[in-house]
Amino acid sequence: MKRKDYITWDEYFMGIATLSAERSKDNNTQVGACIVNDEHKIVSVGYNGMPTGCDDDDMPWEREGDSVLDTKYPFVCHAELNAILNSSASSLNGCTLYVTLFPCNECAKAIIQSGIKRVVYYSNKYDGTDSVTASAMLFDKCGVKAEQYEPTGKKIELDM
Ligand SMILES: [Zn+2]
């Protein structure tokens, strides 16, 4: 008889998105993403971080400052965009994106343009903001299915 407490595909891919978020240097927001094709193969992962070549220690990580240039916002590359750009697959057409936070409108555009057709998100803590509302509108109009991950209550502990 086969083992019974193996993790589901959804737990597996959301688990990898969650683990990827642990790589983030951002004190306030850690987001992870995992892109999967229709054969249940992972084609890319990403987390929020500064662009390649920027020294993390030289960049601002603050949310507020005298100028927007003193904050992280103009610089940080979001998890979804990193996952899309990190992919070595020739196409993301028809793929599913697992992400720990509902995508912002900038990432929504990249998701749509890359051909990703389904987004499974864990949290939607910015629900009601203009950015999230715009994302939802774009997904709806462009035929991208966005669905919230249903927590299973399973706990996974890793000894590292
Ligand atoms: Zn984003």
PDB file of C-alpha atoms and ligand atoms in Angstrom:
ATOM      1  CA  MET A   1       0.000   0.000   0.000  1.00  0.00           C
ATOM      2  CA  LYS A   2       1.321   3.444  -0.867  1.00  0.00           C
ATOM      3  CA  ARG A   3       2.291   6.067   1.693  1.00  0.00           C
ATOM      4  CA  LYS A   4      -0.696   8.161   2.744  1.00  0.00           C
ATOM      5  CA  ASP A   5       0.725  11.424   4.070  1.00  0.00           C
ATOM      6  CA  TYR A   6       2.543  12.553   0.945  1.00  0.00           C
ATOM      7  CA  ILE A   7       1.949  16.200   0.033  1.00  0.00           C
ATOM      8  CA  THR A   8      -0.442  17.228  -2.746  1.00  0.00           C
ATOM      9  CA  TRP A   9       0.699  19.038  -5.879  1.00  0.00           C
ATOM     10  CA  ASP A  10      -0.780  22.282  -4.546  1.00  0.00           C
ATOM     11  CA  GLU A  11       1.039  21.882  -1.210  1.00  0.00           C
ATOM     12  CA  TYR A  12       4.251  21.031  -3.044  1.00  0.00           C
ATOM     13  CA  PHE A  13       4.230  24.048  -5.368  1.00  0.00           C
ATOM     14  CA  MET A  14       2.959  26.523  -2.775  1.00  0.00           C
ATOM     15  CA  GLY A  15       5.540  25.055  -0.403  1.00  0.00           C
ATOM     16  CA  ILE A  16       8.300  25.836  -2.908  1.00  0.00           C
ATOM     17  CA  ALA A  17       6.959  29.373  -3.382  1.00  0.00           C
ATOM     18  CA  THR A  18       6.957  29.787   0.417  1.00  0.00           C
ATOM     19  CA  LEU A  19      10.485  28.418   0.730  1.00  0.00           C
ATOM     20  CA  SER A  20      11.680  30.734  -2.075  1.00  0.00           C
ATOM     21  CA  ALA A  21      10.309  33.724  -0.127  1.00  0.00           C
ATOM     22  CA  GLU A  22      12.781  32.866   2.648  1.00  0.00           C
ATOM     23  CA  ARG A  23      15.567  34.089   0.330  1.00  0.00           C
ATOM     24  CA  SER A  24      14.199  37.654   0.363  1.00  0.00           C
ATOM     25  CA  LYS A  25      16.292  40.364   2.061  1.00  0.00           C
ATOM     26  CA  ASP A  26      13.226  42.564   2.585  1.00  0.00           C
ATOM     27  CA  ASN A  27      12.432  43.031   6.279  1.00  0.00           C
ATOM     28  CA  ASN A  28       8.763  43.754   5.676  1.00  0.00           C
ATOM     29  CA  THR A  29       7.616  41.671   2.754  1.00  0.00           C
ATOM     30  CA  GLN A  30       8.856  38.297   1.628  1.00  0.00           C
ATOM     31  CA  VAL A  31       7.151  36.925  -1.455  1.00  0.00           C
ATOM     32  CA  GLY A  32       7.938  33.728  -3.342  1.00  0.00           C
ATOM     33  CA  ALA A  33       6.706  32.393  -6.669  1.00  0.00           C
ATOM     34  CA  CYS A  34       6.877  29.058  -8.479  1.00  0.00           C
ATOM     35  CA  ILE A  35       5.872  28.505 -12.112  1.00  0.00           C
ATOM     36  CA  VAL A  36       4.664  25.066 -13.133  1.00  0.00           C
ATOM     37  CA  ASN A  37       3.790  23.680 -16.558  1.00  0.00           C
ATOM     38  CA  ASP A  38       0.879  21.424 -17.423  1.00  0.00           C
ATOM     39  CA  GLU A  39       3.024  18.338 -16.768  1.00  0.00           C
ATOM     40  CA  HIS A  40       3.476  19.343 -13.118  1.00  0.00           C
ATOM     41  CA  LYS A  41       7.075  20.287 -13.826  1.00  0.00           C
ATOM     42  CA  ILE A  42       8.564  23.349 -12.153  1.00  0.00           C
ATOM     43  CA  VAL A  43       9.938  25.665 -14.798  1.00  0.00           C
ATOM     44  CA  SER A  44      10.968  28.577 -12.584  1.00  0.00           C
ATOM     45  CA  VAL A  45      11.042  30.095  -9.108  1.00  0.00           C
ATOM     46  CA  GLY A  46      11.610  33.623  -7.820  1.00  0.00           C
ATOM     47  CA  TYR A  47      11.409  35.926  -4.824  1.00  0.00           C
ATOM     48  CA  ASN A  48      11.395  39.688  -4.334  1.00  0.00           C
ATOM     49  CA  GLY A  49      14.847  41.215  -4.535  1.00  0.00           C
ATOM     50  CA  MET A  50      17.104  43.846  -6.017  1.00  0.00           C
ATOM     51  CA  PRO A  51      18.083  43.455  -9.681  1.00  0.00           C
ATOM     52  CA  THR A  52      21.126  41.316 -10.451  1.00  0.00           C
ATOM     53  CA  GLY A  53      24.288  43.358  -9.995  1.00  0.00           C
ATOM     54  CA  CYS A  54      22.867  45.695  -7.344  1.00  0.00           C
ATOM     55  CA  ASP A  55      24.624  45.196  -4.031  1.00  0.00           C
ATOM     56  CA  ASP A  56      21.872  44.402  -1.490  1.00  0.00           C
ATOM     57  CA  ASP A  57      23.858  46.266   1.161  1.00  0.00           C
ATOM     58  CA  ASP A  58      23.941  49.477  -0.905  1.00  0.00           C
ATOM     59  CA  MET A  59      20.238  49.572  -1.731  1.00  0.00           C
ATOM     60  CA  PRO A  60      17.443  51.100   0.363  1.00  0.00           C
ATOM     61  CA  TRP A  61      15.015  48.605   1.922  1.00  0.00           C
ATOM     62  CA  GLU A  62      12.817  51.206   3.630  1.00  0.00           C
ATOM     63  CA  ARG A  63       9.143  51.778   2.903  1.00  0.00           C
ATOM     64  CA  GLU A  64       9.298  55.511   3.565  1.00  0.00           C
ATOM     65  CA  GLY A  65      11.849  58.237   2.924  1.00  0.00           C
ATOM     66  CA  ASP A  66      12.328  61.897   1.996  1.00  0.00           C
ATOM     67  CA  SER A  67      12.287  60.834  -1.624  1.00  0.00           C
ATOM     68  CA  VAL A  68      10.919  57.737  -3.330  1.00  0.00           C
ATOM     69  CA  LEU A  69      14.559  57.121  -4.226  1.00  0.00           C
ATOM     70  CA  ASP A  70      15.243  56.477  -0.537  1.00  0.00           C
ATOM     71  CA  THR A  71      12.734  53.626  -0.557  1.00  0.00           C
ATOM     72  CA  LYS A  72      12.854  50.124  -2.005  1.00  0.00           C
ATOM     73  CA  TYR A  73       9.903  50.643  -4.347  1.00  0.00           C
ATOM     74  CA  PRO A  74      11.556  51.907  -7.537  1.00  0.00           C
ATOM     75  CA  PHE A  75      14.223  49.203  -7.332  1.00  0.00           C
ATOM     76  CA  VAL A  76      12.867  45.898  -6.052  1.00  0.00           C
ATOM     77  CA  CYS A  77      11.981  43.267  -8.610  1.00  0.00           C
ATOM     78  CA  HIS A  78       8.897  41.333  -7.506  1.00  0.00           C
ATOM     79  CA  ALA A  79       8.863  37.560  -7.079  1.00  0.00           C
ATOM     80  CA  GLU A  80       6.500  36.960  -9.997  1.00  0.00           C
ATOM     81  CA  LEU A  81       8.576  39.045 -12.414  1.00  0.00           C
ATOM     82  CA  ASN A  82      11.781  37.363 -11.255  1.00  0.00           C
ATOM     83  CA  ALA A  83      10.211  33.936 -11.747  1.00  0.00           C
ATOM     84  CA  ILE A  84       9.052  34.887 -15.257  1.00  0.00           C
ATOM     85  CA  LEU A  85      12.455  36.297 -16.208  1.00  0.00           C
ATOM     86  CA  ASN A  86      14.430  33.486 -14.534  1.00  0.00           C
ATOM     87  CA  SER A  87      12.714  30.789 -16.525  1.00  0.00           C
ATOM     88  CA  SER A  88      14.796  28.817 -18.958  1.00  0.00           C
ATOM     89  CA  ALA A  89      11.672  27.366 -20.568  1.00  0.00           C
ATOM     90  CA  SER A  90      11.103  28.493 -24.139  1.00  0.00           C
ATOM     91  CA  SER A  91       7.530  29.440 -23.311  1.00  0.00           C
ATOM     92  CA  LEU A  92       5.381  29.876 -20.226  1.00  0.00           C
ATOM     93  CA  ASN A  93       2.226  29.533 -22.294  1.00  0.00           C
ATOM     94  CA  GLY A  94      -0.431  27.666 -20.330  1.00  0.00           C
ATOM     95  CA  CYS A  95       1.627  27.569 -17.132  1.00  0.00           C
ATOM     96  CA  THR A  96       0.356  28.060 -13.584  1.00  0.00           C
ATOM     97  CA  LEU A  97       1.991  30.549 -11.210  1.00  0.00           C
ATOM     98  CA  TYR A  98       1.945  29.771  -7.497  1.00  0.00           C
ATOM     99  CA  VAL A  99       2.627  32.894  -5.456  1.00  0.00           C
ATOM    100  CA  THR A 100       2.443  33.708  -1.756  1.00  0.00           C
ATOM    101  CA  LEU A 101       0.773  37.117  -2.321  1.00  0.00           C
ATOM    102  CA  PHE A 102      -1.813  38.249  -4.874  1.00  0.00           C
ATOM    103  CA  PRO A 103       0.139  39.918  -7.735  1.00  0.00           C
ATOM    104  CA  CYS A 104       0.368  43.690  -8.132  1.00  0.00           C
ATOM    105  CA  ASN A 105      -0.827  45.215 -11.405  1.00  0.00           C
ATOM    106  CA  GLU A 106       2.702  45.487 -12.828  1.00  0.00           C
ATOM    107  CA  CYS A 107       3.278  41.777 -12.300  1.00  0.00           C
ATOM    108  CA  ALA A 108      -0.226  41.008 -13.561  1.00  0.00           C
ATOM    109  CA  LYS A 109       0.733  42.553 -16.900  1.00  0.00           C
ATOM    110  CA  ALA A 110       3.903  40.464 -17.091  1.00  0.00           C
ATOM    111  CA  ILE A 111       1.978  37.322 -16.099  1.00  0.00           C
ATOM    112  CA  ILE A 112      -0.563  37.888 -18.868  1.00  0.00           C
ATOM    113  CA  GLN A 113       2.055  38.735 -21.494  1.00  0.00           C
ATOM    114  CA  SER A 114       4.095  35.637 -20.636  1.00  0.00           C
ATOM    115  CA  GLY A 115       1.116  33.367 -21.386  1.00  0.00           C
ATOM    116  CA  ILE A 116       0.559  32.137 -17.832  1.00  0.00           C
ATOM    117  CA  LYS A 117      -3.087  31.133 -17.639  1.00  0.00           C
ATOM    118  CA  ARG A 118      -3.668  30.416 -13.950  1.00  0.00           C
ATOM    119  CA  VAL A 119      -2.532  32.098 -10.737  1.00  0.00           C
ATOM    120  CA  VAL A 120      -2.809  30.369  -7.365  1.00  0.00           C
ATOM    121  CA  TYR A 121      -2.159  32.840  -4.557  1.00  0.00           C
ATOM    122  CA  TYR A 122      -1.885  32.325  -0.817  1.00  0.00           C
ATOM    123  CA  SER A 123      -2.574  35.735   0.742  1.00  0.00           C
ATOM    124  CA  ASN A 124      -4.523  38.680  -0.595  1.00  0.00           C
ATOM    125  CA  LYS A 125      -3.714  41.119   2.178  1.00  0.00           C
ATOM    126  CA  TYR A 126      -3.841  44.149  -0.131  1.00  0.00           C
ATOM    127  CA  ASP A 127      -7.316  43.282  -1.382  1.00  0.00           C
ATOM    128  CA  GLY A 128      -9.269  46.462  -2.142  1.00  0.00           C
ATOM    129  CA  THR A 129      -6.219  48.513  -3.172  1.00  0.00           C
ATOM    130  CA  ASP A 130      -6.191  50.023  -6.652  1.00  0.00           C
ATOM    131  CA  SER A 131      -3.256  47.829  -7.640  1.00  0.00           C
ATOM    132  CA  VAL A 132      -4.965  44.574  -6.684  1.00  0.00           C
ATOM    133  CA  THR A 133      -8.261  45.723  -8.185  1.00  0.00           C
ATOM    134  CA  ALA A 134      -6.468  46.482 -11.463  1.00  0.00           C
ATOM    135  CA  SER A 135      -4.783  43.050 -11.380  1.00  0.00           C
ATOM    136  CA  ALA A 136      -8.109  41.307 -10.872  1.00  0.00           C
ATOM    137  CA  MET A 137      -9.645  43.311 -13.735  1.00  0.00           C
ATOM    138  CA  LEU A 138      -6.756  42.436 -16.045  1.00  0.00           C
ATOM    139  CA  PHE A 139      -6.873  38.739 -15.146  1.00  0.00           C
ATOM    140  CA  ASP A 140     -10.602  38.672 -15.709  1.00  0.00           C
ATOM    141  CA  LYS A 141     -10.463  40.433 -19.081  1.00  0.00           C
ATOM    142  CA  CYS A 142      -7.484  38.435 -20.331  1.00  0.00           C
ATOM    143  CA  GLY A 143      -8.666  34.990 -19.310  1.00  0.00           C
ATOM    144  CA  VAL A 144      -6.209  34.313 -16.475  1.00  0.00           C
ATOM    145  CA  LYS A 145      -7.844  32.288 -13.730  1.00  0.00           C
ATOM    146  CA  ALA A 146      -6.896  33.545 -10.259  1.00  0.00           C
ATOM    147  CA  GLU A 147      -7.758  31.311  -7.348  1.00  0.00           C
ATOM    148  CA  GLN A 148      -6.890  31.411  -3.700  1.00  0.00           C
ATOM    149  CA  TYR A 149      -4.937  28.485  -2.310  1.00  0.00           C
ATOM    150  CA  GLU A 150      -6.934  26.544   0.234  1.00  0.00           C
ATOM    151  CA  PRO A 151      -4.777  25.893   3.293  1.00  0.00           C
ATOM    152  CA  THR A 152      -4.817  22.252   4.301  1.00  0.00           C
ATOM    153  CA  GLY A 153      -3.490  22.665   7.816  1.00  0.00           C
ATOM    154  CA  LYS A 154      -0.469  20.519   6.986  1.00  0.00           C
ATOM    155  CA  LYS A 155       2.742  21.612   8.710  1.00  0.00           C
ATOM    156  CA  ILE A 156       6.126  20.954   7.154  1.00  0.00           C
ATOM    157  CA  GLU A 157       9.260  21.373   9.211  1.00  0.00           C
ATOM    158  CA  LEU A 158      12.702  21.378   7.621  1.00  0.00           C
ATOM    159  CA  ASP A 159      15.912  20.647   9.453  1.00  0.00           C
ATOM    160  CA  MET A 160      18.541  22.693   7.669  1.00  0.00           C
TER     161      MET A 160
HETATM  162 ZN    ZN B   1       4.375  42.775  -8.444  1.00  0.00          ZN
END
